[in-house]
XYZ file of C-alpha atoms in Angstrom:
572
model
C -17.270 71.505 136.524
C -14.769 68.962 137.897
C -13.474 68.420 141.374
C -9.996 66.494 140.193
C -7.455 68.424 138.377
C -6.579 64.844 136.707
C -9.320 65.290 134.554
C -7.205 66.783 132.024
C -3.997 65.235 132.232
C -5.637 62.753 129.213
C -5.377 66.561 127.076
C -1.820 66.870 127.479
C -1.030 65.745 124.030
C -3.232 67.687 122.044
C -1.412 71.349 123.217
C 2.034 72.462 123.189
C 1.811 73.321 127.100
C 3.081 71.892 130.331
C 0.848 72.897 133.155
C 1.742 71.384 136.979
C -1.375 69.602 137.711
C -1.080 71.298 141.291
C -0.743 74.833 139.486
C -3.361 77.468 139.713
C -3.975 77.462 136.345
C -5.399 74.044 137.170
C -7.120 74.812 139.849
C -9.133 77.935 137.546
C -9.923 75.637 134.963
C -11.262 72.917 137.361
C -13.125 75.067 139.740
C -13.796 78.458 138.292
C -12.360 81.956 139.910
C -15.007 83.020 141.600
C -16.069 82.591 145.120
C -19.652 82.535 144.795
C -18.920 79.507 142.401
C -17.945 78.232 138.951
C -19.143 79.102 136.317
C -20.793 83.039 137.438
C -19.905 86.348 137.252
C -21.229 89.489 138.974
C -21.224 92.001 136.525
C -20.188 96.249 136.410
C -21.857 97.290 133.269
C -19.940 100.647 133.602
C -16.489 98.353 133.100
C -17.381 95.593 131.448
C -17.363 96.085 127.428
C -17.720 93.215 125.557
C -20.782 91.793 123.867
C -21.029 89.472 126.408
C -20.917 91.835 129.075
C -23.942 93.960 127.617
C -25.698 90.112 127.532
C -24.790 89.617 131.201
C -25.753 92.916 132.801
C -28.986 92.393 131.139
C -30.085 89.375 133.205
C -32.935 89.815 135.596
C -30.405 89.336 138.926
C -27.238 90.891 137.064
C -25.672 87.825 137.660
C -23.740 86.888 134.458
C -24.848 83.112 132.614
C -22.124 80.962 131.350
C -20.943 81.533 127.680
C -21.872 78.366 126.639
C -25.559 78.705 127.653
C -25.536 81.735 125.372
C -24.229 79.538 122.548
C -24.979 76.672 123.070
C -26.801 76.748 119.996
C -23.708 77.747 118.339
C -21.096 75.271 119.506
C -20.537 71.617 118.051
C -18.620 70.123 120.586
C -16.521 66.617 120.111
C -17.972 63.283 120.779
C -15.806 61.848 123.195
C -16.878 62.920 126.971
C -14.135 63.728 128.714
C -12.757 66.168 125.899
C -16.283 67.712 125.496
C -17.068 68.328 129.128
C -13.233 69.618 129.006
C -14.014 72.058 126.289
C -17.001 73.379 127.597
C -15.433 74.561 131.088
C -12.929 76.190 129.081
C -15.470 77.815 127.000
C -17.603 78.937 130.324
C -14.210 80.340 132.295
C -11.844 81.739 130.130
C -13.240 85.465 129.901
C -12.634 85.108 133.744
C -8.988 84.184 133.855
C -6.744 86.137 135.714
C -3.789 88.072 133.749
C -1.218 85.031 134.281
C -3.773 82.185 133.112
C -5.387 84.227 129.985
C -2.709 83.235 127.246
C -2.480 79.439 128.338
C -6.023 79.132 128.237
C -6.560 80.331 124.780
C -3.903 78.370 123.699
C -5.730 75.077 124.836
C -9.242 76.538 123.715
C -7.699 76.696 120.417
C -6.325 73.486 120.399
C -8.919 71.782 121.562
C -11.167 73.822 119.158
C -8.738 73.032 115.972
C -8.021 69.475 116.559
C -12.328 68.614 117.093
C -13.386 70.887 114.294
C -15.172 72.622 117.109
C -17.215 76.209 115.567
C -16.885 79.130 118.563
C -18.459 82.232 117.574
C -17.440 83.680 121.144
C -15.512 86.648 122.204
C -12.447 85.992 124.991
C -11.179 89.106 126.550
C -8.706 89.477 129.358
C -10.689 93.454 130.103
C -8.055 93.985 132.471
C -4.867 93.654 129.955
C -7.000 94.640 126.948
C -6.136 91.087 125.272
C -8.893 89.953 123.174
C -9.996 87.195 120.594
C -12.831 86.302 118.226
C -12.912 82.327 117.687
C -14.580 82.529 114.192
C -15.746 78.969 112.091
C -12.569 77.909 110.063
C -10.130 80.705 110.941
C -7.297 79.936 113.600
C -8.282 82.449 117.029
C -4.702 83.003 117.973
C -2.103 82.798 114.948
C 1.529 83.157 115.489
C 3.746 85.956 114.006
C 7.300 87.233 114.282
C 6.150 89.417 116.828
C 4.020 87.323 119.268
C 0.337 86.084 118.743
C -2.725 87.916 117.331
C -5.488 88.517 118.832
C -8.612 88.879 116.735
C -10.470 91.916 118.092
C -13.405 93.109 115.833
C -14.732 94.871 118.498
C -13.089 97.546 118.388
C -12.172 97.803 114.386
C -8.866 96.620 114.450
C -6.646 93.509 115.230
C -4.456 93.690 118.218
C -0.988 91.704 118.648
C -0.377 90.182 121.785
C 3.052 92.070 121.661
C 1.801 95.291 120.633
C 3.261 95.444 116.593
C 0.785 96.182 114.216
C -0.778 93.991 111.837
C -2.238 94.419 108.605
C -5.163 93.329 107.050
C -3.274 91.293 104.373
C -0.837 89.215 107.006
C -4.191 88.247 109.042
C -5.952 86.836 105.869
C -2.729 85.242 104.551
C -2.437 83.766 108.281
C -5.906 82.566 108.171
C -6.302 81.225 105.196
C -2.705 80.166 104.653
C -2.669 81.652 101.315
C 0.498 82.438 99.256
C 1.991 86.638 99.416
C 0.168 88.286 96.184
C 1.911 90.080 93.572
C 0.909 92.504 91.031
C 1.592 95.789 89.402
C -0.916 97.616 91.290
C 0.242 98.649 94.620
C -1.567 100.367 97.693
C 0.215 103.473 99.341
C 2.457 101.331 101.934
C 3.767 99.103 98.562
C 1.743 95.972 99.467
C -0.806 95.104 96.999
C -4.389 94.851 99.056
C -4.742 91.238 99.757
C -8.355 91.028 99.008
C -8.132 93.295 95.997
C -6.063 90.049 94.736
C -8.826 87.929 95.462
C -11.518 89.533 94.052
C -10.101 90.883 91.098
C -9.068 87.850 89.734
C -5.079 88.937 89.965
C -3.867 85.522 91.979
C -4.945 82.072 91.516
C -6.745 82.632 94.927
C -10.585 82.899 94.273
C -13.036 84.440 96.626
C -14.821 81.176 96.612
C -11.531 79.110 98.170
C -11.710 81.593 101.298
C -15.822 81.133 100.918
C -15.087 77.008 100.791
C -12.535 77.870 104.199
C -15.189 79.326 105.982
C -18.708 77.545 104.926
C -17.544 74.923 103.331
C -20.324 73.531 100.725
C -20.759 71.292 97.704
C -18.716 70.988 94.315
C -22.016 70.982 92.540
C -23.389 74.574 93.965
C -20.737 76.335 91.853
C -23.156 79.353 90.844
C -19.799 80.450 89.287
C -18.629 83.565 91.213
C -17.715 85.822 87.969
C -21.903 86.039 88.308
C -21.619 87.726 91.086
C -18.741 90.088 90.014
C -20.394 93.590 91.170
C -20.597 91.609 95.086
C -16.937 91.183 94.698
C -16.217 94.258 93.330
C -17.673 95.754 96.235
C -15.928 93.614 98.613
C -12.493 94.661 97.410
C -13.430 97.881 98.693
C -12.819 96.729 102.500
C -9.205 97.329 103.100
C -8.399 101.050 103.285
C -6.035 102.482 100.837
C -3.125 102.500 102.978
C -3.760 98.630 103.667
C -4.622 98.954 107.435
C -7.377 97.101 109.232
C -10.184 99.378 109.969
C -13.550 99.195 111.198
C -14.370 97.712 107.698
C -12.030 94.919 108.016
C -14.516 92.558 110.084
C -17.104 93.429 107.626
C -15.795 90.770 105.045
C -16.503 87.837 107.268
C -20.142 89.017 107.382
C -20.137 89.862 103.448
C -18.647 86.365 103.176
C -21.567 84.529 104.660
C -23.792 87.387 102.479
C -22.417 85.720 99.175
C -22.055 82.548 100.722
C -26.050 82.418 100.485
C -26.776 84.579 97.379
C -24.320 81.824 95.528
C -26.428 78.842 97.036
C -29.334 80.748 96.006
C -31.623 79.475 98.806
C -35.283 80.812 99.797
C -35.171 82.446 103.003
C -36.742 79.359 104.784
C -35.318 76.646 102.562
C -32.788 74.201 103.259
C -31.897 76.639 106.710
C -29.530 73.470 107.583
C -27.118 74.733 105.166
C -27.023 77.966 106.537
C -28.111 77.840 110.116
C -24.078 78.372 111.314
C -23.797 81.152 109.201
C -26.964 82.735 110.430
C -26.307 82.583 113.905
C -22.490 84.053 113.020
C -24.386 86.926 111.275
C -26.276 87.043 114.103
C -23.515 87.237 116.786
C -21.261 89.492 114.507
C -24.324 92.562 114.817
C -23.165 92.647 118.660
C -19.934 93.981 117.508
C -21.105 96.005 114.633
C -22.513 99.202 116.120
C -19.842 99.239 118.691
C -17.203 99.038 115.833
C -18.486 101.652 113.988
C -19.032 104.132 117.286
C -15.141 103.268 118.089
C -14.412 104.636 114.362
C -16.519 107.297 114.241
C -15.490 108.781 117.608
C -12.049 108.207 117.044
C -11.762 109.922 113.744
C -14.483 112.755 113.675
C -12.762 116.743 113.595
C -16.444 118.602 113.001
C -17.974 118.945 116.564
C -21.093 120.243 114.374
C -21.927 116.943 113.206
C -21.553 115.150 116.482
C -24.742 113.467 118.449
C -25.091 112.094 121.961
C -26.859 109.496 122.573
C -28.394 111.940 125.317
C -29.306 114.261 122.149
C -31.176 111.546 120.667
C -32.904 110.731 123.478
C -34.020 113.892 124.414
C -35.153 114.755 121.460
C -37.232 111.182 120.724
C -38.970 111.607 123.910
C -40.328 114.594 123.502
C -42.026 113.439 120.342
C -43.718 109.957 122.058
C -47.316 111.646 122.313
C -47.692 110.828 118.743
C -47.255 107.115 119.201
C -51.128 107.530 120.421
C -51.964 104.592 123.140
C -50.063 105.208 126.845
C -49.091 101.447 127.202
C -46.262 101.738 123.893
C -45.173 105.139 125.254
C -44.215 103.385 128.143
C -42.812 100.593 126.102
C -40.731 102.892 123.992
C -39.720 105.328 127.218
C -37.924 101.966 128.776
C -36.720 101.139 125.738
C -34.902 104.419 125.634
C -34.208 104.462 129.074
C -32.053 101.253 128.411
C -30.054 103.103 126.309
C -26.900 103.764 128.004
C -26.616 100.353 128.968
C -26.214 99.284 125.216
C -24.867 102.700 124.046
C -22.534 104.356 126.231
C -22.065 108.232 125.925
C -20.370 108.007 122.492
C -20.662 110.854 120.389
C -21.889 109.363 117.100
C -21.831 110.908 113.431
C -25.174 110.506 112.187
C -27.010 111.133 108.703
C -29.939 109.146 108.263
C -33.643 109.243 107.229
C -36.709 106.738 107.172
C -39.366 106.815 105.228
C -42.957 105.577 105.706
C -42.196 101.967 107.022
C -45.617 100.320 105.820
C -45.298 101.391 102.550
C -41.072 100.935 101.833
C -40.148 98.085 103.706
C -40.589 93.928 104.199
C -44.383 92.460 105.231
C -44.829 91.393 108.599
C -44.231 87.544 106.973
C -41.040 88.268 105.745
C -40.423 89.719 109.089
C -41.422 86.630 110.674
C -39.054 84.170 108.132
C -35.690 86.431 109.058
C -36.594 86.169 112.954
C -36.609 82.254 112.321
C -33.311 82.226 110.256
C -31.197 84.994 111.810
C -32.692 85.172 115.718
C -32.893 81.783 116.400
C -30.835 81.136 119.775
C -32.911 80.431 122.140
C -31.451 82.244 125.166
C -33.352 84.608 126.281
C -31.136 87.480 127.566
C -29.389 86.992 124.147
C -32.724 88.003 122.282
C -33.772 90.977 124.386
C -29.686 92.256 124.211
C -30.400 91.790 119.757
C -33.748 93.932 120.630
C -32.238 96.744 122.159
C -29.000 97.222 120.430
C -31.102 97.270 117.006
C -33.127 99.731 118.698
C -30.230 102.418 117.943
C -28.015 100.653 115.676
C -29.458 100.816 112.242
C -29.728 104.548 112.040
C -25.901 105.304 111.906
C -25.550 104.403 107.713
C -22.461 106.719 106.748
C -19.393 106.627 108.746
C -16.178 107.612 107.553
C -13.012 105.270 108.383
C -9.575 105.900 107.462
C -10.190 107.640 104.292
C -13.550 105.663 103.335
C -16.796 106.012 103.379
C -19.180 102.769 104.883
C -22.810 102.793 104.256
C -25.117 100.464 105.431
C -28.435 101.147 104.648
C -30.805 101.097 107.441
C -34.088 99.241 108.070
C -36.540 99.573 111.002
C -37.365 96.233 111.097
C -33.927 94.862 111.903
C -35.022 95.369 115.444
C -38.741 94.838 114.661
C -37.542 91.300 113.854
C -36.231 90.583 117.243
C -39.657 90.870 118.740
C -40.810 87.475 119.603
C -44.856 89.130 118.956
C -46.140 91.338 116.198
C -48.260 93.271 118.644
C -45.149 95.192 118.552
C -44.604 95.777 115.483
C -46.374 98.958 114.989
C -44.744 101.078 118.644
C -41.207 99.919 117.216
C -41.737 100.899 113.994
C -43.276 104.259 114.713
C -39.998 104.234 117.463
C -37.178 103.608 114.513
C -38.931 106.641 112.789
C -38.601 109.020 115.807
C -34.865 107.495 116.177
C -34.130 108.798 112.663
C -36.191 111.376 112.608
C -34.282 113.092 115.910
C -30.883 112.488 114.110
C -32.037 114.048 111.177
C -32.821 117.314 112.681
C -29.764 117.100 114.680
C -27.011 116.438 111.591
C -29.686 119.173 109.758
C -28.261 122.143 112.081
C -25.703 122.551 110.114
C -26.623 125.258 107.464
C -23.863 124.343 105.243
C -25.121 120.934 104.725
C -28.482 121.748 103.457
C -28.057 123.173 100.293
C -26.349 120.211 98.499
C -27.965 117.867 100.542
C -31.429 119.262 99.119
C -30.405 119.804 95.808
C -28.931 116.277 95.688
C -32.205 114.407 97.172
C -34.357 116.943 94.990
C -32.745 115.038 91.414
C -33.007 111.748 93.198
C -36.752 112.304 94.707
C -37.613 113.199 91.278
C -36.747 109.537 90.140
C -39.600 108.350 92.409
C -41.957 110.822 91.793
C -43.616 109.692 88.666
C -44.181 106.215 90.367
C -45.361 107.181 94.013
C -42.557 105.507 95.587
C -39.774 103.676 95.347
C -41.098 101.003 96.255
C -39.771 97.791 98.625
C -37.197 96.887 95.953
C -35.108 100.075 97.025
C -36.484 102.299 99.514
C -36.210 106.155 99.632
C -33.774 105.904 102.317
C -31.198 104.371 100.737
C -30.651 107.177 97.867
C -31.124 109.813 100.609
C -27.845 107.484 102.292
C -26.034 107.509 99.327
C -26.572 111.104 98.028
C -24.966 112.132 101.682
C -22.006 109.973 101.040
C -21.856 111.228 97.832
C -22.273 114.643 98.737
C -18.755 114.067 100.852
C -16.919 111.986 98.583
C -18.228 113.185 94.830
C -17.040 109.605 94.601
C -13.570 109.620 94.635
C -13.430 107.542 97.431
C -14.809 104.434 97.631
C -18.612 103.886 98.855
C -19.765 100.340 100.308
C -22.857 99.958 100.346
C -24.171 96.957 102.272
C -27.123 96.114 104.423
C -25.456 94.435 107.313
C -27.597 95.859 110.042
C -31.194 94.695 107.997
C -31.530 91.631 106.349
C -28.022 90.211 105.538
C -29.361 86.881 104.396
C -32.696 87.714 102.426
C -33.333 87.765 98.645
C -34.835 91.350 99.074
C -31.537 92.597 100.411
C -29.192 91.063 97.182
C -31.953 93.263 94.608
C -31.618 96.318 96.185
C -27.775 95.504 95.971
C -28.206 94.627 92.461
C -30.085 97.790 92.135
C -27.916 100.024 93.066
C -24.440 98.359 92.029
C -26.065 98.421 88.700
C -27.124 101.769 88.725
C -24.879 104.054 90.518
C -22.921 105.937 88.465
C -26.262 106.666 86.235
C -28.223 107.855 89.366
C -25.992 111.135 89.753
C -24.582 111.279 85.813
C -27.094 109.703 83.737
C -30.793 109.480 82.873
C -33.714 107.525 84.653
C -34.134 105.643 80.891
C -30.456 104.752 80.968
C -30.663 104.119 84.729
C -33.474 101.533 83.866
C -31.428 100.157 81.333
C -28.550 99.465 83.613
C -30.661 97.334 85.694
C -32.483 95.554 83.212
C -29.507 94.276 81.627
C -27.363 93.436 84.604
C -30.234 90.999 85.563
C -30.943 89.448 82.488
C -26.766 89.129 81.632
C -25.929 88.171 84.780
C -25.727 83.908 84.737
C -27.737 82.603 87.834
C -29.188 85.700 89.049
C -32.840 84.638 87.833
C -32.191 80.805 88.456
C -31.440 81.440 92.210
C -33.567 84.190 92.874
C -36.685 82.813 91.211
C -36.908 86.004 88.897
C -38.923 86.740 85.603
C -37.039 88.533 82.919
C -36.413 91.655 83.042
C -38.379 92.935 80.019
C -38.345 96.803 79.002
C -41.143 98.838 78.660
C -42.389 101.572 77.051
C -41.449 104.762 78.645
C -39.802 102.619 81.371
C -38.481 104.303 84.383
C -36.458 103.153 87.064
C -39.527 102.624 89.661
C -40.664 100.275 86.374
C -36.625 98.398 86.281
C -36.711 97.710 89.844
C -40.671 96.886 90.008
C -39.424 94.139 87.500
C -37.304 92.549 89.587
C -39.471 91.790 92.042
C-alpha cells in the first residue's frame, strides 16, 4: 500500500475525475479505512452478504483476506508498475469505501480496468447503500444511462441503477455489447422484442458468436459454425422472461456463454485448459452467486407456504438419518458440515423438488471427478475452496424454481461438491451426504397430498423408459426426468423450461450429451414413443455438423428393437 498520495497523480489522465490529492478519498485509497490496517476487514457474517463476505467469515481468525489474494489467480494486471501496484490497492479497498468514496472508486477501477484490458471477476458492494457491481471479462462494470449508472448485481437476480430506474435486460446487453436496437415482428408483452431472442434466432445480423467473440475472444479458424449448435441457442433464448425483465435467469447467459464457448471449441476436459482457464475460473466464481440468486427468487415469489423448506427443516431432518453413513469419524464430518450451514445459507425458505439416485451407478467416475476439480477449482486460495465445498453442499438440490413466469431447471449432481474435495477419501461420506440432502427435501415437498398423484403417474411413464435397461445410465441420470416431469407437471409446457446443468459440470463433454439428450428428446418423452424417442436422438447426433468431430463420438447407429437407454448408450 503506499505512504504518498502522489503516487497516483501519474493516473490522472486515464479517468474523467478530479480528486484533491489532500482529499480523503486519497487518503482511503493510499492507506486503507481501517484502523487495524490496510488492506483487512473484521467481518459480521450476520450483515455481511456478498460472496466475498461468506469467503471472509470463513477464515480461521475471521479476519477478512484482501480480494486480490482471492483472485489473484483471476486478475491480469498491466505491465507497467506504478499502474499495477495502483490497480491492485484499488482492487483490495474498494468493497471498504465509505458511502462518499464508493462511486469515484469504481469509476477509476473501471478505467483503469478498461484502458489495461485488465479481467476482474470480483464483486464491489457499498452493503451500506446497497450499490453493487460485477466486473465481468469484456463487459463495461459501470455503463452510463439516461438515468445514472448501472450497477451489475447478479447477486441478487436483477440489475440495479445507481439512480433507482429500472433496467431491462435488453438495454444492459445493448450497453455491453454496444449492439444496434433489434427489430422484428415478434414482440414481447412490454412491445420490445427480447434482445437475445434476436440473437439467437437469427432475426438481426447480431450472432450469438459476436457476443461469444466479446467475451472469450478466440480464433477465426475454430468456427464450429453455431447453426450446429442450434438446440443450445434455442435454449438460451429462453432467458429473458416474457415481459422482458431481468430475472434471476438473466446472469445465467454469461455462464451458458462460457458453456457454448467450450462445446464450440470442442476441447477434452484436460486439453488445451489455456484456452479456457479464464472462463473456468468465471464459471467458477459465478456458482457463489448462483444459489443465492435463485433463494432471492424463490423467496420472493413463492404464494404456497406448503411447498416451503427451511434450511432448519433440512437439517433436522438429514441429521437424524446420519447413523446410516456407518463409520463415527464421517458422521462427524457431515454433522459440521451441516452445522456450517447457516453461515452459507441463511434462514431462507427455499422451494425444493428434487431426487438423487444411486450416485455410483448414475453419475461421473472418481477420474472424471478429479479432471473437473483441475479445470473448474483451480484457485489456489484456500478459504476460497472450502467456501466452493460448503455452498455445493446445499446448492445443487434446489433444480426447479419458478421466476417471473418461468420455470429454471438445473439438474443436480452430487459430485459438484464432491469435486471440491481436495482427497477422495471423501468421496464416499459426501456422496452418501448429497443423498440424505435430497432425500430430506423430497419427503418434505412430498407432504403435500395433492402433488403425489401426478407426480407418480408422471415418473411411473418415465421410469418405465429405464426399466427394460436397468438404468439410465451416466449419459442421463434418473434424476433429471424425475426434474423435468415436476416442471412439467406445473407448466404442461406452456411455459418455457431451461434445462441446464450449471451447478454440476458446466464445462464437461458428459454435461453437453445429456443436453443433447434431452433437447432432442423432449417433446417425445411425455407425447411420443421410446422407438421415436430413440430416433430423435440418433438423428440429432448424426445431423448435427461437428457434434461427433468435437466430441470424439461414433455414429449413432440404430438397432434392432432400440430403446432410448440403447440411443443414449450410443452416444457415449
Amino acid at each position: 500500500m503506499f505512504c504518498c498520495p502522489e503516487l497516483l497523480e501519474p493516473l490522472r489522465h486515464l479517468v474523467n475525475l478530479t480528486v484533491n490529492p489532500c482529499s480523503e478519498i486519497f487518503h482511503y485509497v493510499c492507506h486503507g479505512w481501517n484502523e487495524k490496517g490496510a488492506n483487512t476487514l473484521d467481518v459480521d457474517a450476520a450483515k455481511l452478504t456478498s460472496p466475498f463476505a461468506i469467503m471472509k467469515s470463513t477464515t480461521p481468525n475471521g479476519a477478512g483476506r484482501s480480494l486480490s489474494a482471492i483472485f489473484r489467480s483471476c486478475i491480469r494486471l498491466p505491465t507497467r508498475p506504478l499502474e499495477q501496484e495502483v490497480l491492485q490497492a484499488l482492487i483490495d479497498i474498494a468493497p471498504l469505501a465509505p458511502p462518499y468514496g464508493f462511486k469515484e472508486i469504481l469509476n477509476l477501477i473501471v478505467a483503469l480496468s478498461l484502458k489495461y484490458n485488465v479481467f476482474l471477476p470480483v464483486t464491489i458492494k457499498d452493503l451500506e447503500n446497497g450499490y453493487g457491481l460485477l466486473i465481468k471479462p469484456g463487459i463495461p462494470a459501470v455503463m452510463n444511462f439516461p438515468g445514472g449508472n448501472i450497477a451489475l448485481e447478479p447477486l441478487f437476480g436483477r440489475f440495479k441503477v445507481v439512480s433507482g430506474l429500472p433496467v431491462t435486460m435488453n438495454e444492459v446487453l445493448a450497453t455491453a455489447y454496444n449492439l444496434p436496437k433489434a427489430s422484428s415482428s415478434r414482440t414481447t408483452t412490454n412491445g420490445n422484442l427480447s434482445l437475445l431472442e434476436t440473437l439467437l434466432r437469427g432475426d438481426s445480423p447480431i450472432t450469438f458468436r459476436s457476443i461469444l467473440t466479446t467475451v472469450f475472444p478466440f480464433p477465426e479458424e475454430t468456427t464450429v459454425v453455431v447453426k450446429s449448435f442450434q438446440a443450445v441457442m434455442d435454449t438460451l433464448s429462453l432467458l429473458t422472461a416474457p415481459n422482458n425483465q431481468p430475472t434471476a435467469m438473466a446472469f445465467v447467459f454469461f455462464d451458458a456463454a462460457a458453456v457454448t464457448y467450450k462445446l464450440m471449441y470442442g476441447l477434452s476436459v484436460t486439453s488445451k485448459m489455456h484456452l479456457v482457464d479464464r472462463c473456468a475460473q468465471s464459471i467458477a466464481h459465478f456458482r457463489l452467486l448462483t444459489f443465492k440468486a435463485i433463494t432471492e427468487a424463490v423467496v420472493s415469489k413463492s404464494k404456497d407456504e406448503r411447498v416451503l423448506a427451511t434450511v432448519s427443516d433440512v437439517k433436522e431432518t438429514i441429521i437424524s438419518r446420519l447413523s446410516s453413513l456407518g463409520e463415527e469419524r464421517d458422521r462427524l464430518l457431515v454433522s459440521k458440515l451441516l452445522g456450517e450451514l447457516k453461515t452459507v445459507l441463511p434462514s431462507y425458505a427455499v422451494k425444493t423438488i428434487t431426487r438423487t439416485p444411486n450416485i455410483s451407478e448414475n453419475f461421473v467416475t472418481n477420474q472424471l471427478i478429479n479432471e473437473e476439480v483441475q479445470l473448474l477449482y483451480g484457485l489456489s486460495h484456500d478459504t476460497l475452496h472450502r467456501t466452493l465445498l460448503k455452498i455445493m453442499v446445499i446448492a445443487p438440490y434446489f433444480p426447479l424454481v419458478e421466476v417471473e413466469g418461468n420455470y429454471l431447471v438445473i439438474t443436480p449432481a452430487v459430485y459438484s461438491f464432491v469435486a471440491t474435495t481436495r482427497s477422495e477419501a471423501h468421496f464416499d461420506v459426501l456422496a452418501s451426504m448429497g443423498a440424505l440432502v435430497a432425500d430430506a427435501l423430497w419427503q418434505l415437498v412430498l407432504k403435500t397430498d395433492a402433488w403425489s398423484a401426478r407426480v407418480n403417474a408422471m415418473l411411473t411413464k418415465l421410469k418405465s423408459c429405464s426399466a427394460k435397461g436397468g438404468g439410465m445410465g451416466l449419459a442421463f441420470p434418473t434424476l433429471s426426468l424425475e426434474t423435468v416431469a415436476l416442471a412439467a407437471r406445473k407448466s404442461d409446457w406452456e411455459k418455457p423450461v431451461l434445462v441446464l446443468d450449471l451447478l454440476k459440470s458446466s464445462l464437461s463433454q458428459v454435461f453437453f450429451m445429456r443436453f443433447v439428450y434431452f433437447t432432442a428428446c423432449r417433446r417425445s418423452i411425455f407425447h411420443g414413443t421410446e422407438e421415436a424417442h430413440a430416433k430423435e436422438v440418433v438423428a440429432f447426433v448424426n445431423g448435427t455438423p461437428g457434434f461427433r468431430e468435437a466430441f470424439h463420438c461414433r455414429d449413432v447407429v440404430p438397432q434392432e428393437n432400440n430403446t432410448c437407454i440403447d440411443g443414449v448408450k450410443a452416444l457415449g
